[in-house]
Amino acid sequence: MRVAVVGAGAIGAYVGAALHRAGVEVHLVARGAHLEAIRREGVRVLSPRGDFTARPPATDDPREIGPVDHVFLGLKANAYASCGPILAPLTTEHTAVIAAQNGIPWWYFHRLPGPYEGYRIETVDPGGAVTATIPPERAIGCVVYAATEIAAPGVIRHLEGTRFSIGEPDGTVSGRCRAFSEAMIAGGLKCPVEPDLRKDIWIKLMGNIAFNPISALSRATMLEMCRHRDTRDLVITMMRETLDVAERLGCRPEISIGRRLAGAERTGHHKTSTLQDLEKGKPLELDVILAAVVELADLTGTRVPTLRAINAVAGLTNEKITAAARSAVPA
């Protein structure tokens, strides 16, 4: 098996290091100081489960790698539409793309029986740009339950969790999913193949849809949001509205709001990926997390007044960050 990790950041480099430890031929695509550190010293993983170092080959030019069996996509979802030039040298018609993204994926309604089968979510796949880059039939969904961060260039701190649930959009347990799952497990990770990955998507989204935008607006950690009474109530309301949308789409996640909150509180003073992006002046990954659910609420006729209000404020915040980032780029 040949695997390329595109976007070998906190999650991607962690997965790449685990696969390399399992003996998989894995290639990392990274850039900048992070890439240089990996080339010099490998990927150093600091984890409560045991530190280790892996030395997979790393490059910023996918043409040096060539076609692979699986691409693990560690990019933010708002970069998918523009990643075609990176994917082209790595893929053939048989290459699977494991999209490890937060929020609602562009393939959500692909081969999903029901009234919305084939519906394109505009906030996720504007003008079909993502579908044109990554055809849904090539995609394997992936819901990440691991928390990692880049402690320094080439150094990944693993905070908690090792589960990467994967699944086909059509619900089949395919050979390509089983092969990737076996490789991940051999590397010390959990990688169940789920016949209904959409349940996992909504379970993860219950937390992301509330904590990610609120953290960006308040600069608060997970523990701070959970222990502030009024903010905790706001999170609960947003989770309830999210579950209402999921139910209108025929999906009933098997987890309570209380359990989801308890899990979030256990992460302690962890900063969400959205807050980390805000502090770095990067555009926020909110379209797939929040705006998409508001769009699906409109599609299904579900009332989501709180989600709509937070989406408006977070959207304005994101516009300001994006404008500032563009103005900082030399002409």
Coordinates of C-alpha atoms in Angstrom, one line a residue:
M1 CA 0.0 0.0 0.0
R2 CA 1.2 3.5 -0.9
V3 CA -0.3 6.4 1.1
A4 CA 0.3 10.1 0.6
V5 CA -0.6 12.5 3.4
V6 CA -1.6 15.9 2.0
G7 CA -1.5 18.5 4.6
A8 CA 0.8 16.9 7.1
G9 CA 0.0 19.2 10.0
A10 CA -1.1 18.3 13.5
I11 CA -3.4 15.5 12.4
G12 CA -1.8 14.5 9.1
A13 CA 1.7 14.1 10.4
Y14 CA 0.4 12.1 13.4
V15 CA -1.4 9.7 11.0
G16 CA 1.6 9.6 8.7
A17 CA 3.9 8.7 11.6
A18 CA 1.6 6.0 12.8
L19 CA 1.3 4.4 9.3
H20 CA 5.0 4.6 8.8
R21 CA 5.5 2.8 12.2
A22 CA 3.2 0.1 10.8
G23 CA 5.5 -0.4 7.8
V24 CA 3.3 1.3 5.3
E25 CA 5.0 3.2 2.4
V26 CA 3.8 6.7 3.4
H27 CA 4.8 10.0 2.0
L28 CA 4.1 13.4 3.7
V29 CA 3.3 16.6 1.8
A30 CA 4.1 19.6 3.9
R31 CA 5.8 23.0 3.6
G32 CA 7.9 25.6 5.3
A33 CA 9.7 25.1 8.6
H34 CA 7.6 22.1 9.4
L35 CA 8.7 20.3 6.3
E36 CA 12.4 21.1 6.9
A37 CA 12.2 19.8 10.5
I38 CA 10.6 16.6 9.3
R39 CA 13.3 16.1 6.7
R40 CA 16.0 16.7 9.3
E41 CA 14.7 14.8 12.3
G42 CA 11.5 13.0 11.2
V43 CA 8.1 13.4 12.9
R44 CA 8.5 13.4 16.6
V45 CA 5.3 12.4 18.4
L46 CA 4.8 13.3 22.1
S47 CA 2.0 11.3 23.5
P48 CA 0.7 10.0 26.9
R49 CA 0.6 6.6 25.1
G50 CA 4.4 6.8 24.5
D51 CA 6.7 9.0 22.5
F52 CA 8.1 7.9 19.2
T53 CA 9.8 9.2 16.1
A54 CA 9.0 8.2 12.5
R55 CA 11.0 9.2 9.4
P56 CA 8.8 8.9 6.4
P57 CA 9.9 10.8 3.3
A58 CA 8.5 14.3 3.1
T59 CA 8.2 16.8 0.2
D60 CA 6.4 19.9 -0.9
D61 CA 6.2 18.6 -4.5
P62 CA 3.7 15.7 -5.0
R63 CA 5.2 15.0 -8.4
E64 CA 8.1 13.4 -6.5
I65 CA 5.7 10.9 -5.0
G66 CA 3.5 9.8 -8.0
P67 CA 0.3 7.8 -7.9
V68 CA -0.7 6.2 -4.6
D69 CA -3.5 3.9 -3.4
H70 CA -4.8 6.3 -0.7
V71 CA -4.5 10.0 -0.1
F72 CA -5.1 11.0 3.5
L73 CA -6.3 14.6 3.2
G74 CA -5.3 16.6 6.3
L75 CA -6.2 20.0 4.8
K76 CA -8.9 22.2 6.2
A77 CA -12.2 21.8 4.2
N78 CA -12.0 25.4 2.9
A79 CA -8.9 24.4 0.9
Y80 CA -10.4 21.4 -0.9
A81 CA -11.6 23.3 -3.9
S82 CA -8.1 24.6 -4.7
C83 CA -6.1 21.4 -4.0
G84 CA -6.5 19.9 -7.4
P85 CA -2.9 20.6 -8.5
I86 CA -1.6 18.8 -5.4
L87 CA -3.9 15.8 -5.9
A88 CA -3.4 15.3 -9.6
P89 CA 0.1 13.7 -9.5
L90 CA -1.0 11.4 -6.7
T91 CA -4.2 10.0 -8.0
T92 CA -5.5 7.6 -10.6
E93 CA -9.1 6.5 -11.1
H94 CA -8.5 3.8 -8.4
T95 CA -7.1 6.2 -5.7
A96 CA -9.2 6.7 -2.6
V97 CA -9.2 10.1 -0.9
I98 CA -9.7 9.9 2.9
A99 CA -11.1 13.3 3.8
A100 CA -10.5 13.9 7.5
Q101 CA -12.6 17.0 7.8
N102 CA -14.8 18.6 10.4
G103 CA -18.4 19.4 9.7
I104 CA -20.7 18.4 6.8
P105 CA -18.7 16.9 3.9
W106 CA -19.4 17.8 0.2
W107 CA -20.3 14.1 -0.4
Y108 CA -23.1 14.0 2.3
F109 CA -26.0 13.4 -0.1
H110 CA -24.0 11.2 -2.5
R111 CA -25.9 7.9 -2.8
L112 CA -28.0 8.7 0.2
P113 CA -31.5 7.3 -0.5
G114 CA -34.3 9.8 0.1
P115 CA -35.7 13.1 -1.1
Y116 CA -32.4 14.9 -1.0
E117 CA -30.2 12.4 -2.8
G118 CA -27.6 14.2 -4.9
Y119 CA -28.3 17.6 -3.4
R120 CA -25.3 19.9 -3.5
I121 CA -24.7 21.9 -0.4
E122 CA -23.7 25.3 -1.7
T123 CA -21.9 26.5 1.5
V124 CA -19.8 23.4 1.4
D125 CA -19.3 22.9 -2.3
P126 CA -19.8 26.4 -3.9
G127 CA -20.6 26.0 -7.6
G128 CA -19.6 22.4 -7.4
A129 CA -15.9 23.3 -7.1
V130 CA -15.1 20.6 -4.5
T131 CA -16.9 17.9 -6.5
A132 CA -14.9 18.9 -9.6
T133 CA -11.7 18.5 -7.6
I134 CA -12.6 15.3 -5.6
P135 CA -15.5 13.3 -7.2
P136 CA -17.7 11.9 -4.4
E137 CA -17.2 8.3 -5.7
R138 CA -13.5 8.7 -4.9
A139 CA -14.1 9.9 -1.3
I140 CA -13.9 7.9 1.9
G141 CA -15.4 9.9 4.8
C142 CA -13.3 10.2 8.0
V143 CA -14.4 11.6 11.4
V144 CA -11.4 12.4 13.7
Y145 CA -11.7 11.9 17.4
A146 CA -8.1 12.6 18.2
A147 CA -6.7 15.9 19.5
T148 CA -3.2 16.9 18.4
E149 CA -1.2 20.1 18.0
I150 CA 2.1 21.1 16.5
A151 CA 4.3 21.8 19.5
A152 CA 7.2 22.9 17.3
P153 CA 8.1 22.3 13.6
G154 CA 8.3 18.5 13.2
V155 CA 7.0 17.9 16.7
I156 CA 3.4 16.7 17.2
R157 CA 1.9 16.7 20.7
H158 CA -0.9 14.0 20.9
L159 CA -3.4 15.2 23.6
E160 CA -6.0 12.5 23.6
G161 CA -8.0 10.1 21.4
T162 CA -6.8 7.7 18.7
R163 CA -10.1 7.0 16.8
F164 CA -10.4 7.8 13.1
S165 CA -13.8 6.4 12.0
I166 CA -14.1 5.9 8.2
G167 CA -16.9 4.9 5.9
E168 CA -18.1 4.9 2.3
P169 CA -20.8 7.4 1.3
D170 CA -23.0 4.6 0.1
G171 CA -22.7 2.7 3.4
T172 CA -20.8 -0.3 2.0
V173 CA -17.9 -1.9 3.8
S174 CA -15.5 -1.8 0.9
G175 CA -12.2 -3.4 0.4
R176 CA -10.4 -0.1 0.2
C177 CA -11.8 0.9 3.6
R178 CA -10.8 -2.4 5.2
A179 CA -7.3 -2.1 3.8
F180 CA -6.8 1.4 5.1
S181 CA -8.4 0.5 8.5
E182 CA -6.0 -2.5 8.9
A183 CA -3.0 -0.2 8.2
M184 CA -4.1 2.4 10.8
I185 CA -4.8 -0.3 13.4
A186 CA -1.3 -1.8 12.8
G187 CA 0.1 1.7 13.5
G188 CA -1.6 1.8 16.9
L189 CA -4.7 3.8 16.0
K190 CA -8.4 2.9 16.1
C191 CA -10.0 3.0 12.7
P192 CA -13.5 1.4 12.6
V193 CA -15.2 1.1 9.3
E194 CA -18.7 2.4 9.9
P195 CA -21.7 1.4 7.7
D196 CA -23.4 4.7 8.7
L197 CA -20.7 7.3 9.1
R198 CA -23.2 10.1 9.0
K199 CA -24.1 9.4 12.6
D200 CA -20.5 10.0 13.6
I201 CA -20.5 13.2 11.5
W202 CA -23.4 14.6 13.5
I203 CA -21.9 13.4 16.9
K204 CA -18.6 15.2 16.2
L205 CA -20.5 18.2 14.7
M206 CA -22.6 18.6 17.9
G207 CA -19.4 19.9 19.6
N208 CA -17.8 21.6 16.7
I209 CA -20.8 23.7 15.8
A210 CA -21.0 25.3 19.2
F211 CA -17.4 25.2 20.6
N212 CA -15.6 26.3 17.5
P213 CA -17.4 29.6 16.7
I214 CA -17.9 30.5 20.4
S215 CA -14.2 29.9 21.0
A216 CA -13.3 32.3 18.2
L217 CA -15.7 34.9 19.4
S218 CA -14.7 34.6 23.1
R219 CA -11.1 33.4 22.9
A220 CA -12.0 30.7 25.4
T221 CA -10.7 27.2 25.9
M222 CA -13.0 24.1 26.0
L223 CA -13.0 24.0 29.8
E224 CA -13.8 27.7 30.1
M225 CA -16.8 27.4 27.8
C226 CA -18.1 24.3 29.6
R227 CA -17.8 25.9 33.0
H228 CA -19.2 29.3 32.2
R229 CA -22.9 28.9 33.0
D230 CA -24.5 31.1 30.3
T231 CA -22.1 29.9 27.6
R232 CA -22.8 26.3 28.6
D233 CA -26.5 27.0 28.2
L234 CA -25.8 28.5 24.8
V235 CA -23.8 25.4 23.8
I236 CA -26.7 23.2 24.8
T237 CA -29.2 25.2 22.8
M238 CA -27.0 25.0 19.7
M239 CA -26.6 21.3 20.1
R240 CA -30.4 20.8 20.4
E241 CA -31.0 22.8 17.2
T242 CA -28.3 20.8 15.4
L243 CA -29.9 17.5 16.5
D244 CA -33.2 18.8 15.1
V245 CA -31.7 19.3 11.7
A246 CA -30.1 15.9 11.8
E247 CA -33.4 14.3 12.6
R248 CA -35.2 16.1 9.8
L249 CA -32.6 14.5 7.5
G250 CA -33.3 11.0 8.9
C251 CA -30.2 10.7 11.2
R252 CA -30.4 10.2 14.9
P253 CA -27.0 10.2 16.6
E254 CA -26.8 7.8 19.5
I255 CA -25.4 10.2 22.1
S256 CA -26.9 12.6 24.6
I257 CA -26.0 16.2 24.9
G258 CA -24.9 15.6 28.5
R259 CA -22.4 13.0 27.4
R260 CA -21.1 15.2 24.6
L261 CA -20.6 18.1 27.0
A262 CA -18.8 15.8 29.5
G263 CA -16.4 14.6 26.8
A264 CA -15.7 18.2 25.8
E265 CA -15.0 19.2 29.4
R266 CA -12.5 16.4 29.8
T267 CA -10.3 18.0 27.1
G268 CA -9.4 20.7 29.6
H269 CA -7.8 24.0 28.5
H270 CA -7.6 22.9 24.9
K271 CA -8.0 25.5 22.2
T272 CA -10.3 24.5 19.3
S273 CA -8.7 24.4 15.8
T274 CA -10.8 27.5 15.0
L275 CA -9.4 29.5 17.8
Q276 CA -5.9 28.4 16.8
D277 CA -6.5 29.6 13.3
L278 CA -7.9 32.9 14.6
E279 CA -4.7 33.5 16.6
K280 CA -2.6 32.8 13.5
G281 CA -4.7 35.2 11.4
K282 CA -5.9 32.3 9.2
P283 CA -9.4 32.1 7.6
L284 CA -11.8 30.2 9.8
E285 CA -13.2 26.8 8.8
L286 CA -16.8 27.7 9.6
D287 CA -18.7 27.1 6.3
V288 CA -18.8 23.3 6.7
I289 CA -19.3 23.5 10.5
L290 CA -22.0 26.1 10.9
A291 CA -23.2 27.8 7.7
A292 CA -23.8 24.3 6.2
V293 CA -26.2 23.4 9.0
V294 CA -28.1 26.6 8.6
E295 CA -28.4 25.9 4.9
L296 CA -29.7 22.4 5.7
A297 CA -32.1 23.9 8.2
D298 CA -33.5 26.0 5.4
L299 CA -33.7 23.0 3.2
T300 CA -35.7 21.0 5.7
G301 CA -37.7 23.8 7.2
T302 CA -36.1 23.5 10.7
R303 CA -36.1 26.5 13.1
V304 CA -32.5 27.3 14.2
P305 CA -32.6 30.9 15.5
T306 CA -29.5 30.5 17.7
L307 CA -27.4 28.8 15.1
R308 CA -28.5 31.5 12.6
A309 CA -27.4 34.3 15.0
I310 CA -24.0 32.8 15.9
N311 CA -23.4 32.1 12.2
A312 CA -24.0 35.8 11.4
V313 CA -21.6 37.1 14.0
A314 CA -18.9 34.4 13.3
G315 CA -19.3 35.0 9.6
L316 CA -18.6 38.7 10.0
T317 CA -15.5 37.8 12.1
N318 CA -14.3 35.5 9.4
E319 CA -14.8 38.1 6.7
K320 CA -12.6 40.5 8.6
I321 CA -9.9 37.9 9.2
T322 CA -9.9 36.9 5.5
A323 CA -9.7 40.5 4.4
A324 CA -6.8 41.2 6.7
A325 CA -5.0 38.1 5.4
R326 CA -5.4 39.2 1.8
S327 CA -4.2 42.7 2.5
A328 CA -1.1 41.3 4.1
V329 CA -0.1 39.4 1.0
P330 CA 2.4 41.4 -1.1
A331 CA 1.1 42.5 -4.5

